[in-house]
mmCIF file of C-alpha atoms in Angstrom:
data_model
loop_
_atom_site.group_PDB
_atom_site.id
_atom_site.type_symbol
_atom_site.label_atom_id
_atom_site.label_comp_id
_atom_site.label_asym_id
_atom_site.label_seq_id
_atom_site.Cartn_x
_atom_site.Cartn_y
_atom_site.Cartn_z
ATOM 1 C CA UNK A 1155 84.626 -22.322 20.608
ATOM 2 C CA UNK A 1156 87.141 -24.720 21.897
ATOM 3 C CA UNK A 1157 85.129 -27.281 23.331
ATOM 4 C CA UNK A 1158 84.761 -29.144 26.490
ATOM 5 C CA UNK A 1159 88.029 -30.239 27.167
ATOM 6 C CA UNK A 1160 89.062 -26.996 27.654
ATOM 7 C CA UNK A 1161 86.511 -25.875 30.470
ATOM 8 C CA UNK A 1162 88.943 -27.159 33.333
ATOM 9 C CA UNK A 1163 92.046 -24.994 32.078
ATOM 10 C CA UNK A 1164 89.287 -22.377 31.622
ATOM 11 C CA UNK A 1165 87.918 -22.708 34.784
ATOM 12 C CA UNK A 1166 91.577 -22.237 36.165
ATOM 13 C CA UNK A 1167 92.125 -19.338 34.865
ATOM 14 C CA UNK A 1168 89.147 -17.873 36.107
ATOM 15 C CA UNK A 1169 89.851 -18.779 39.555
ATOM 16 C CA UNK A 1170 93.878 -17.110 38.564
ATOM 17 C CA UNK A 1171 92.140 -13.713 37.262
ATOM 18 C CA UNK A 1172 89.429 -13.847 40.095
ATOM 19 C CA UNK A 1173 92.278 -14.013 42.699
ATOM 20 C CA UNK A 1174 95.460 -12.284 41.361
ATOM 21 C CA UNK A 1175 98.134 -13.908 43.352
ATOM 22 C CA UNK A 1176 100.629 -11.186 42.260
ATOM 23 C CA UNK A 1177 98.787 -8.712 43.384
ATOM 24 C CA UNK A 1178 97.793 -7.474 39.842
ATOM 25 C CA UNK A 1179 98.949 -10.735 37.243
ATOM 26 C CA UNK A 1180 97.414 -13.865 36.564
ATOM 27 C CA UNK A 1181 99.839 -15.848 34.152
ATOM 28 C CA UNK A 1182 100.124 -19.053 31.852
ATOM 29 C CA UNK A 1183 103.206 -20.946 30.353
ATOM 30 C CA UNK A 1184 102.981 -23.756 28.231
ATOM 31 C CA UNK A 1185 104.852 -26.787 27.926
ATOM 32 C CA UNK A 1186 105.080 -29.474 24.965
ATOM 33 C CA UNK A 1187 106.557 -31.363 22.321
ATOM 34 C CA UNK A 1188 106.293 -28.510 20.314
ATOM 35 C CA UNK A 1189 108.105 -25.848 22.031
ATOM 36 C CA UNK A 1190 111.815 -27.107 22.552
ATOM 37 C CA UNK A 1191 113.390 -25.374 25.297
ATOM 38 C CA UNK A 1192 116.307 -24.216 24.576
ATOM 39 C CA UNK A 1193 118.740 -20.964 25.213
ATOM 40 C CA UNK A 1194 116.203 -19.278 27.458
ATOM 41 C CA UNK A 1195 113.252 -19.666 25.201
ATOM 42 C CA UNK A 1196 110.365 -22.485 24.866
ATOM 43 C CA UNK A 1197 106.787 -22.060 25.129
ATOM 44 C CA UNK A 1198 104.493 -19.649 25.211
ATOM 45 C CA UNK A 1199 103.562 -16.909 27.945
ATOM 46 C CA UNK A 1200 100.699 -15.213 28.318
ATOM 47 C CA UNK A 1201 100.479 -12.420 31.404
ATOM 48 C CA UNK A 1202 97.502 -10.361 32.204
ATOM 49 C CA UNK A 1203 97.840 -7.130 34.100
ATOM 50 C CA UNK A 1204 94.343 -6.044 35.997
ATOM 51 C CA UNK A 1205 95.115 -1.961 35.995
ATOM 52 C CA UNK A 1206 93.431 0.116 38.915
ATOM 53 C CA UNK A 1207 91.216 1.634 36.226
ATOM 54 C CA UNK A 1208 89.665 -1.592 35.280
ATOM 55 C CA UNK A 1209 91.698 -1.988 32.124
ATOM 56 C CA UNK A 1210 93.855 -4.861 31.393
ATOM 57 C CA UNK A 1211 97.345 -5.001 29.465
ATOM 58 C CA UNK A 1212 97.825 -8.635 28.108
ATOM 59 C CA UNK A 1213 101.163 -9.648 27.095
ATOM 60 C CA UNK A 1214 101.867 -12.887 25.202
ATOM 61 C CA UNK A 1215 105.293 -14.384 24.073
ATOM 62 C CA UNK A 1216 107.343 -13.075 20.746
ATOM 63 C CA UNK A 1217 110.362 -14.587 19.246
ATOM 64 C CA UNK A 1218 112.803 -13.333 22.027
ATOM 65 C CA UNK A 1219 110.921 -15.773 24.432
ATOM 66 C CA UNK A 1220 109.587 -18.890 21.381
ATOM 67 C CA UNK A 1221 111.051 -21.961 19.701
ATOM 68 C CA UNK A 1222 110.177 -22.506 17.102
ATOM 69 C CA UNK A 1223 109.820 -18.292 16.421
ATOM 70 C CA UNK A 1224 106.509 -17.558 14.855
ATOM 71 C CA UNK A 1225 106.205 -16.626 11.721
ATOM 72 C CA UNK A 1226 104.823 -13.310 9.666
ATOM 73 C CA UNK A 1227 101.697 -15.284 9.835
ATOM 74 C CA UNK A 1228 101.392 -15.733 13.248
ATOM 75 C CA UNK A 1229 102.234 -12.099 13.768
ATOM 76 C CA UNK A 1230 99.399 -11.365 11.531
ATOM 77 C CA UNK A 1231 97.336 -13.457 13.660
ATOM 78 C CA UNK A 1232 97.951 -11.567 16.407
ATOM 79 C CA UNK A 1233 97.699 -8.134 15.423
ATOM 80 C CA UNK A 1234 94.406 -9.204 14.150
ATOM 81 C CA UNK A 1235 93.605 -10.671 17.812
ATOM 82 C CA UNK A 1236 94.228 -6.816 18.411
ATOM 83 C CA UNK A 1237 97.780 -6.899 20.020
ATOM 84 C CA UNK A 1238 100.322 -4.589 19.130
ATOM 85 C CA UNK A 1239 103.532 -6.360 17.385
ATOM 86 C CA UNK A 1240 107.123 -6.199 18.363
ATOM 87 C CA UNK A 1241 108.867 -4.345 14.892
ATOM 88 C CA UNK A 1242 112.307 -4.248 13.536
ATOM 89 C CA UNK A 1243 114.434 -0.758 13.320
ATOM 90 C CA UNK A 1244 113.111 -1.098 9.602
ATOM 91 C CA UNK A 1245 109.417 -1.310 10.455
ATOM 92 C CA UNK A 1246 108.790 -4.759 9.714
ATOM 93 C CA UNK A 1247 107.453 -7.472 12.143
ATOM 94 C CA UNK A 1248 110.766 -8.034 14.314
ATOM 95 C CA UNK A 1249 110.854 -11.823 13.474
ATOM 96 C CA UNK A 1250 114.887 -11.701 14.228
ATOM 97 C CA UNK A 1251 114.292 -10.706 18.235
ATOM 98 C CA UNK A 1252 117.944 -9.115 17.541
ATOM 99 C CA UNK A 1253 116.768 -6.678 15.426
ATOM 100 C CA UNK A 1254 114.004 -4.971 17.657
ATOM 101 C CA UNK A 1255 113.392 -1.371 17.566
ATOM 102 C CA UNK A 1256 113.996 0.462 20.467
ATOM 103 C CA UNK A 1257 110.914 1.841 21.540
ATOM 104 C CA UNK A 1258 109.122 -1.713 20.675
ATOM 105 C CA UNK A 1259 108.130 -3.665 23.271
ATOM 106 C CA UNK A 1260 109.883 -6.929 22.695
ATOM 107 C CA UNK A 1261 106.078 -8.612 23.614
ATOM 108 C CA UNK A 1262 103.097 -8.970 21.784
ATOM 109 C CA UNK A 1263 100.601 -6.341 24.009
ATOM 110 C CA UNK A 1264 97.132 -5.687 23.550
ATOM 111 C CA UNK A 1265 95.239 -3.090 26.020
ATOM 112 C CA UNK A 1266 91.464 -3.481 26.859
ATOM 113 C CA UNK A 1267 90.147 0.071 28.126
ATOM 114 C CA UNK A 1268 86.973 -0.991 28.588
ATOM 115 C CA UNK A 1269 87.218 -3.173 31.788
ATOM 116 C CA UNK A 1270 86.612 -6.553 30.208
ATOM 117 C CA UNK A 1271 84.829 -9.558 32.691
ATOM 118 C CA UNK A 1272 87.277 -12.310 33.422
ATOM 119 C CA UNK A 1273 85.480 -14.764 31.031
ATOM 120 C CA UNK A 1274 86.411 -12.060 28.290
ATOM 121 C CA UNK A 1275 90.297 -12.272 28.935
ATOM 122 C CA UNK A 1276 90.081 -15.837 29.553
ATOM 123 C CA UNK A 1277 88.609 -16.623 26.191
ATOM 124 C CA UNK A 1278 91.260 -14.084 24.976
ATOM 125 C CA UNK A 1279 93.880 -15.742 26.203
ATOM 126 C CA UNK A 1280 92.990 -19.369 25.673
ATOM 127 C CA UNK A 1281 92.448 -18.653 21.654
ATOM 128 C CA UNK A 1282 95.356 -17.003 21.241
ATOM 129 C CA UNK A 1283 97.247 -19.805 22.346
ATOM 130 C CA UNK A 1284 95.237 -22.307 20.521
ATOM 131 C CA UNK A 1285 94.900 -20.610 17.613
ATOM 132 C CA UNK A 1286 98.185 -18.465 17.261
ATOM 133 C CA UNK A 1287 100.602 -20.583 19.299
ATOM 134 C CA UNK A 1288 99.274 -23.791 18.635
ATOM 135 C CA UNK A 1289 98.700 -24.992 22.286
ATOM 136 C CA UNK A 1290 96.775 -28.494 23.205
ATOM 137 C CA UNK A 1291 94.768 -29.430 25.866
ATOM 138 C CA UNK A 1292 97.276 -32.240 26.073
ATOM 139 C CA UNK A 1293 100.244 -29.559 26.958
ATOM 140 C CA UNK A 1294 101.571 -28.918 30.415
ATOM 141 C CA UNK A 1295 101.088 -25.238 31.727
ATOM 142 C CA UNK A 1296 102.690 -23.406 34.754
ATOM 143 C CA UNK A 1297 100.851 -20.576 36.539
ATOM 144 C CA UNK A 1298 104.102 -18.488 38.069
ATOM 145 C CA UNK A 1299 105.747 -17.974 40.380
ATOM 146 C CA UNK A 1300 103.997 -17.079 43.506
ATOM 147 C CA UNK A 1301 104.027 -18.791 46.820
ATOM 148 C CA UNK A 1302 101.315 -21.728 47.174
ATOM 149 C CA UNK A 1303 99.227 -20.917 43.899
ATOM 150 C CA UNK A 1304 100.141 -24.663 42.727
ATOM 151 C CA UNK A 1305 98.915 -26.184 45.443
ATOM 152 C CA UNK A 1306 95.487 -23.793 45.199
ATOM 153 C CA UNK A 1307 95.077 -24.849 41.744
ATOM 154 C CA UNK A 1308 95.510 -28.341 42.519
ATOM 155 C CA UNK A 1309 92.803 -28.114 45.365
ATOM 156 C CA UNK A 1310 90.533 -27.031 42.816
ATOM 157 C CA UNK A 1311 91.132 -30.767 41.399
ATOM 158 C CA UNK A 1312 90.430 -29.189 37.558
ATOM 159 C CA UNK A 1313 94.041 -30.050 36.206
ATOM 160 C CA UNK A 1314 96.399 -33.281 36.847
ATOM 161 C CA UNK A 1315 99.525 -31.989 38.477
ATOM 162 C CA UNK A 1316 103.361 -33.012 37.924
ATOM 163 C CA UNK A 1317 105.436 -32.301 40.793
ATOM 164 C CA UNK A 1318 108.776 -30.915 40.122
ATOM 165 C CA UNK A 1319 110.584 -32.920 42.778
ATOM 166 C CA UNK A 1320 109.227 -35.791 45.169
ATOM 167 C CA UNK A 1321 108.219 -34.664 48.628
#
């Protein structure tokens, strides 16, 4: 659906969901133009939780985490991508982060019950961030936190890496 450029970043995120360097989470953040970072918030995040069961929770990035905030449309988008939205105390789409309910999650999450294959969530998560979000091929991305997976990544020799300090 996306095309050829995108098979490296694909193939990366196979290779994230295949070996689960948090134990159960394979992640994505996305840099660019776009998103300005600013007061805690920037691109978007997408985290996918591999459950004992075989079902995954995926998480992606709501207006307490994005700027620009998405708009009703883009939370329309992603309800119809089959994640649940963060809503308001009135039970509207919590576009104002300040204003969400209590027993919200203050995420966009979607569960899969029927143990999806990797290529599944990887599609998943790649078109949501195109489509919803907006993303590029020509963005920067971060895969977390965890000790060493940058270098793995970059020993696959899929994606162009930018160091965050010389050495």
């Amino acid at each position: 659906m996306l095309g050829p450029d995108w098979v490296p970043l694909a193939e990366v995120l196979v290779y994230l969901n295949e070996n689960l360097f948090g134990g159960y989470r394979a992640s994505i953040h996305c840099y660019g133009d776009r998103f300005i970072r600013r007061a805690g918030k920037g691109g978007p995040t997408i985290k996918v939780d591999w459950l004992s069961d075989g079902s995954v929770v995926m998480f992606a990035s709501a207006n307490d985490k994005m700027n620009p905030p998405l708009n009703d449309y883009q939370f329309q988008q992603l309800e119809f991508l089959g994640f649940t939205a963060p809503m308001s105390r009135s039970g509207d789409y919590a576009i104002d982060p300040d204003d969400i309910d209590e027993t919200s999650h203050s995420s966009f999450v979607k569960v899969i019950e029927t143990t999806p294959t990797i290529a599944e969530v990887v599609e998943m998560t790649l078109s949501t961030l195109v489509l919803v979000y907006g993303v590029s091929v020509e963005n920067m991305f971060y895969f977390g936190i965890h000790h060493g997976v940058h270098e793995k990544i970059h020993a696959l020799g899929k994606l162009e890496r930018y160091q965050a300090h010389s050495g």
